[in-house]
CSV table of C-alpha atoms in Angstrom, one decimal:
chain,number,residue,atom,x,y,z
A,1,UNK,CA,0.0,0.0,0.0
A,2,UNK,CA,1.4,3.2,-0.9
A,3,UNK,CA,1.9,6.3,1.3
A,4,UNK,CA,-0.1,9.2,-0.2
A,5,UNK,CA,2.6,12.3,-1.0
A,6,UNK,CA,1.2,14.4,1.1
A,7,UNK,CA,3.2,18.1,2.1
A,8,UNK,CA,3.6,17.2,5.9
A,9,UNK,CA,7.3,17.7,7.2
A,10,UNK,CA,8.4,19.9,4.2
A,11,UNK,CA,9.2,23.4,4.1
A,12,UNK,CA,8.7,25.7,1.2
A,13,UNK,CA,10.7,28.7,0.2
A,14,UNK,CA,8.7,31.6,0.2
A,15,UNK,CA,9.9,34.8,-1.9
A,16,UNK,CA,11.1,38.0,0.0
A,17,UNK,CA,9.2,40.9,-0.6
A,18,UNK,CA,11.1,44.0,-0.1
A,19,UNK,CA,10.2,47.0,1.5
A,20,UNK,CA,9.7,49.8,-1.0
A,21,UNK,CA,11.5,52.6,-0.6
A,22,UNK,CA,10.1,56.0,0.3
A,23,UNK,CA,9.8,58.7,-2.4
A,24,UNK,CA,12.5,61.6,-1.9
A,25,UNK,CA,10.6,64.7,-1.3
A,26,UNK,CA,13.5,66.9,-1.0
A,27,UNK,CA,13.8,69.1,-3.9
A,28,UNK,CA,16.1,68.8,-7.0
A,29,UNK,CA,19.7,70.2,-7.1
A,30,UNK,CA,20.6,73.7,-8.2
A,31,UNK,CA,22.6,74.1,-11.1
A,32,UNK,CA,25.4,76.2,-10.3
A,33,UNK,CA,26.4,79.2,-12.5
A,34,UNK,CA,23.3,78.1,-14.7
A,35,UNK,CA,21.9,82.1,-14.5
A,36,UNK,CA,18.8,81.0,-14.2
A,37,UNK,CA,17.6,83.9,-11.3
A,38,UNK,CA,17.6,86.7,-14.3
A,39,UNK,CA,14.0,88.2,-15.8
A,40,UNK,CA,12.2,86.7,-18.7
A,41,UNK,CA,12.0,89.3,-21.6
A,42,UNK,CA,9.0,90.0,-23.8
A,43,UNK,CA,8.8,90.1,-27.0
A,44,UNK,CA,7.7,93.8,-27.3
A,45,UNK,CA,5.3,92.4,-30.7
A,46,UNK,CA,2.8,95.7,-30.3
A,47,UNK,CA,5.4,98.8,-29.7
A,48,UNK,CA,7.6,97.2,-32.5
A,49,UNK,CA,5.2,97.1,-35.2
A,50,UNK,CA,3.7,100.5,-34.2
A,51,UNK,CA,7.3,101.5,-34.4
A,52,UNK,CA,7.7,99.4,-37.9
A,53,UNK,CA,4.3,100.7,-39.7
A,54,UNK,CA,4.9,104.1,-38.6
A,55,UNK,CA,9.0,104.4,-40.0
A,56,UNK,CA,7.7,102.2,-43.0
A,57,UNK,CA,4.4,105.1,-43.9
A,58,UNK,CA,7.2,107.9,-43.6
A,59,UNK,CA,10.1,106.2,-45.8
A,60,UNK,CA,7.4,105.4,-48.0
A,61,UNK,CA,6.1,109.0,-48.6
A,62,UNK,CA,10.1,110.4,-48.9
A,63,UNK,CA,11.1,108.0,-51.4
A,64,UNK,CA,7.5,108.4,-53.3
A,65,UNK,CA,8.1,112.5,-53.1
A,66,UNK,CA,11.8,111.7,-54.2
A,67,UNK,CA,11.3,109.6,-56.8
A,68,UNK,CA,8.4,112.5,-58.3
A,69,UNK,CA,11.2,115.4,-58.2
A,70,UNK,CA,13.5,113.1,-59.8
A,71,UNK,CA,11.0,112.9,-62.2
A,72,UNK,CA,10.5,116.3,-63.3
A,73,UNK,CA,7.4,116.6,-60.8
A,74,UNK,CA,7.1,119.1,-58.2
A,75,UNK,CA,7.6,118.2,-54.4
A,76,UNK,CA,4.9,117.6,-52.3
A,77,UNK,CA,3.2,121.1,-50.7
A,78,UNK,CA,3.8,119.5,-47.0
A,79,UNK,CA,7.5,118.5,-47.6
A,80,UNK,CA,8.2,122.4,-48.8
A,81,UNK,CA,6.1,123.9,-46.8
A,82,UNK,CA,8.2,121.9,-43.8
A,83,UNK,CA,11.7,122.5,-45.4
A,84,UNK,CA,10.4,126.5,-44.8
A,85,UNK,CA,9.1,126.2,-40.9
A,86,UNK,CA,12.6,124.7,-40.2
A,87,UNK,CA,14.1,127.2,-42.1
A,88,UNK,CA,12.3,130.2,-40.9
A,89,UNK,CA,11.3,129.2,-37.4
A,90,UNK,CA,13.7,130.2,-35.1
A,91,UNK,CA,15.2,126.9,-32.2
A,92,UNK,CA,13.7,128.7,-29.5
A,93,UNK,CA,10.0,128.8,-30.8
A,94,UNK,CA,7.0,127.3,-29.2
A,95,UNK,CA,6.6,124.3,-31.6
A,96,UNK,CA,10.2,123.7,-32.6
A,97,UNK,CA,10.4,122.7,-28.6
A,98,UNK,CA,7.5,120.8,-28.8
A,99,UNK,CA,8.6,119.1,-30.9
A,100,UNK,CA,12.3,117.9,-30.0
A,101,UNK,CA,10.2,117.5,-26.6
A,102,UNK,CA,7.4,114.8,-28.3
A,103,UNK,CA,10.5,113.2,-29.9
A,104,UNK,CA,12.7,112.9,-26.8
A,105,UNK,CA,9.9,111.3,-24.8
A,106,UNK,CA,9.5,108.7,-27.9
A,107,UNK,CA,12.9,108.0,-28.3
A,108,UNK,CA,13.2,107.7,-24.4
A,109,UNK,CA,10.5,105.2,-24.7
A,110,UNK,CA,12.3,103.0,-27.2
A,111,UNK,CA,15.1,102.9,-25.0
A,112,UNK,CA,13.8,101.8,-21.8
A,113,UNK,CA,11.6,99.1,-24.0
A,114,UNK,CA,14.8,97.6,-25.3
A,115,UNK,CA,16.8,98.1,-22.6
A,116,UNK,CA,14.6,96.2,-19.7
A,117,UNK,CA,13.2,92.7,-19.6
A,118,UNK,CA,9.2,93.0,-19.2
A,119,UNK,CA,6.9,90.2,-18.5
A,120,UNK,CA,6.9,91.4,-14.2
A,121,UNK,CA,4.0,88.5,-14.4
A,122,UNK,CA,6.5,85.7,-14.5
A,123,UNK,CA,8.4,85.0,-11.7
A,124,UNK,CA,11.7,83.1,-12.5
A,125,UNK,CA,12.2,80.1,-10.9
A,126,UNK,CA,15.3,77.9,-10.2
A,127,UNK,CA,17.3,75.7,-12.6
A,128,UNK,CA,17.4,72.3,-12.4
A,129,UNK,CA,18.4,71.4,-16.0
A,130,UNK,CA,20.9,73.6,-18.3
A,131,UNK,CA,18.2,73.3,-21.1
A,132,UNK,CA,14.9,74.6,-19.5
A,133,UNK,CA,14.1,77.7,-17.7
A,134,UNK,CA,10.8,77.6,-16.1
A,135,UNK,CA,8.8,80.5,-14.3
A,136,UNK,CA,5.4,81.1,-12.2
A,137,UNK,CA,3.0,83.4,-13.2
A,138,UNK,CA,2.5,85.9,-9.9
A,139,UNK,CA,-1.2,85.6,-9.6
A,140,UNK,CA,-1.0,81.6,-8.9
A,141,UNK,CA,2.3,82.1,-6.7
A,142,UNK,CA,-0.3,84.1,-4.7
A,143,UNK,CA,-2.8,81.8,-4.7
A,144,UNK,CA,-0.9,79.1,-3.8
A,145,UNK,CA,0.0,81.0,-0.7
A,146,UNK,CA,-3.4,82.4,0.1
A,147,UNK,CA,-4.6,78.6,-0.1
A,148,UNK,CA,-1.7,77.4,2.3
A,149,UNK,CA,-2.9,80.2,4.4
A,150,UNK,CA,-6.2,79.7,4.8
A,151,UNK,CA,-5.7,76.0,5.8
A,152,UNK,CA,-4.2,77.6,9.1
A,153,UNK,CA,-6.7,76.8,12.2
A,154,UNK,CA,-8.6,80.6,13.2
A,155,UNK,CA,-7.7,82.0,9.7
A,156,UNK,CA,-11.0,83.4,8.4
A,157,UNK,CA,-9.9,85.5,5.3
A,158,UNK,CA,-6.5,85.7,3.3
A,159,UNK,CA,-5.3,88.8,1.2
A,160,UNK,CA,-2.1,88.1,-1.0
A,161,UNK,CA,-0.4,90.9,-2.7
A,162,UNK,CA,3.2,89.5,-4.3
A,163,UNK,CA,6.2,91.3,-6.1
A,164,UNK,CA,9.5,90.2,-6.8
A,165,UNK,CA,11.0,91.3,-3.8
A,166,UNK,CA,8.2,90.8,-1.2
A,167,UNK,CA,5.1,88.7,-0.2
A,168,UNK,CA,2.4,91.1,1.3
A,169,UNK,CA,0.1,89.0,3.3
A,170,UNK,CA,-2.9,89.9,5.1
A,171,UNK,CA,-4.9,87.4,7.3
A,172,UNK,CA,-8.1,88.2,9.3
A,173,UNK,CA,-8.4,85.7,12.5
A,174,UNK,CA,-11.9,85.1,13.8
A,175,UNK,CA,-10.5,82.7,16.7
A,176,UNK,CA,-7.2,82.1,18.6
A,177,UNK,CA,-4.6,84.4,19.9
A,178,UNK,CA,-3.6,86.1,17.3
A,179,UNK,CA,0.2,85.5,18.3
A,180,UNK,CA,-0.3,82.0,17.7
A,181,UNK,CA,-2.5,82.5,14.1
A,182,UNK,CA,0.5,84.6,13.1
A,183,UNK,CA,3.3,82.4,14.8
A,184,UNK,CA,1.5,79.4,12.5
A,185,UNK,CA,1.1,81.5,9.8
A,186,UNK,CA,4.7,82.7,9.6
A,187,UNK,CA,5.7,79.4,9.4
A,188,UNK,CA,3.2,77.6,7.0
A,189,UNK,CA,4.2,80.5,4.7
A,190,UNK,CA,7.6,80.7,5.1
A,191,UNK,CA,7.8,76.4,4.0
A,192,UNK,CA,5.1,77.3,1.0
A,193,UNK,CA,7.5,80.0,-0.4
A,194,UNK,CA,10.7,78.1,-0.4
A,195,UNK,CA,8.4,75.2,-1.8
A,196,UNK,CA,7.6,77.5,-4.9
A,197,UNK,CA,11.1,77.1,-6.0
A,198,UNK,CA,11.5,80.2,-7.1
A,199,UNK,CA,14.9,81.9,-8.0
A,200,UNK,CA,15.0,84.9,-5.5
A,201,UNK,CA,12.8,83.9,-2.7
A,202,UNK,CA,10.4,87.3,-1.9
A,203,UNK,CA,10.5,88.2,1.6
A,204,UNK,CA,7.5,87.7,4.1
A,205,UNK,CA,5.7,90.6,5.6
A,206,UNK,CA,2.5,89.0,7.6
A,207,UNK,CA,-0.2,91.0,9.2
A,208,UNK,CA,-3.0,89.8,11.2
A,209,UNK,CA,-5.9,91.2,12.5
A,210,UNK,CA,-9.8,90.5,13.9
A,211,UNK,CA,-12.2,91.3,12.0
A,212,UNK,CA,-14.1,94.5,11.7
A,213,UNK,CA,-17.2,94.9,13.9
A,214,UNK,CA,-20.6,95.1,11.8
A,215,UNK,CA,-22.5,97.9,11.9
């Protein structure tokens, strides 16, 4: 009679399951020297084809009026009748200051377009690859605060006004000391604006305050 082969006295081998490891929250490396902290600049589409059209119009009616003299036609009445104001008028007159002064504050206004970045919407934010720059628009860099805020226990109401330099935050506390709203507050909002990841990290000026009686 044979023994039925049963599993009784044997052992098996079961496989190891490993533990899994815990995502690292801690935020990517900086690139070093990557000058990734300066502005983002705009494209200027609107001033430079006002400026284009407007230089185009003019060179269009000097070469036209050209061409005609060349031509054996007479100049146009408004190009002689300027060539004699400049001639006649004297530098100091009303309109020849006008003038030089309408085309100084132009010309002023050219510069300062080309020379500075624009888009004070976006918000640079660190580099963590050589190939992409990345940057926050303000308005949800204050949202994101005003929604960390409000998450604070007492906080009734959040105000967020943000800059490049500085984070303007007013809270109105219904409950709780208001040293300990604001102790929370400084603290829940200094973690949120480091977690932005912004280049130049603005600076935190907190208020708090109850709110206004009714009536």
């Amino acid at each position: 009679m044979s023994e039925p082969q049963g599993s009784e006295g044997t052992t098996q081998r079961l496989p190891v399951l490993e533990k899994p490891t815990e995502p690292d929250h801690a935020p990517p490396p900086v690139l070093e020297g990557a000058g990734g902290s300066g502005r983002f600049w705009s494209p200027r589409r609107v001033p430079a084809t006002v400026v284009a059209v407007l230089l185009l119009a003019v060179a269009g009616l000097f070469l036209y009026d050209i061409a005609a003299v060349r031509a054996g036609q007479p100049a146009m009445r408004w190009r002689r009748e300027l060539a004699t104001q400049l001639a006649e008028r004297p530098l100091d007159d009303t309109w020849v200051l006008v003038g030089a002064g309408v085309a100084a504050a132009l010309g002023l206004w050219l510069v300062v377009l080309a020379a500075t970045p624009g888009l004070r919407r976006v918000l640079p934010m660190r580099r963590t690859h050589a190939d992409v720059r990345a940057g926050l628009y303000r308005e949800a860099a204050a949202l994101v605060l005003r929604d960390r805020a409000v998450e604070v226990a007492g906080v009734q109401s959040v105000r967020v006004r943000l800059s490049r330099a500085k984070a303007d935050v007013s809270a109105v506390a219904h409950f709780r000391e208001l040293d300990d709203v604001r102790a929370d507050l400084d603290a829940v909002l200094g973690d949120a604006i480091q977690g932005l990841g912004l280049a130049r990290p603005p600076s935190l000026s907190l208020h708090v305050r109850r709110p206004g009686k009714k009536g």
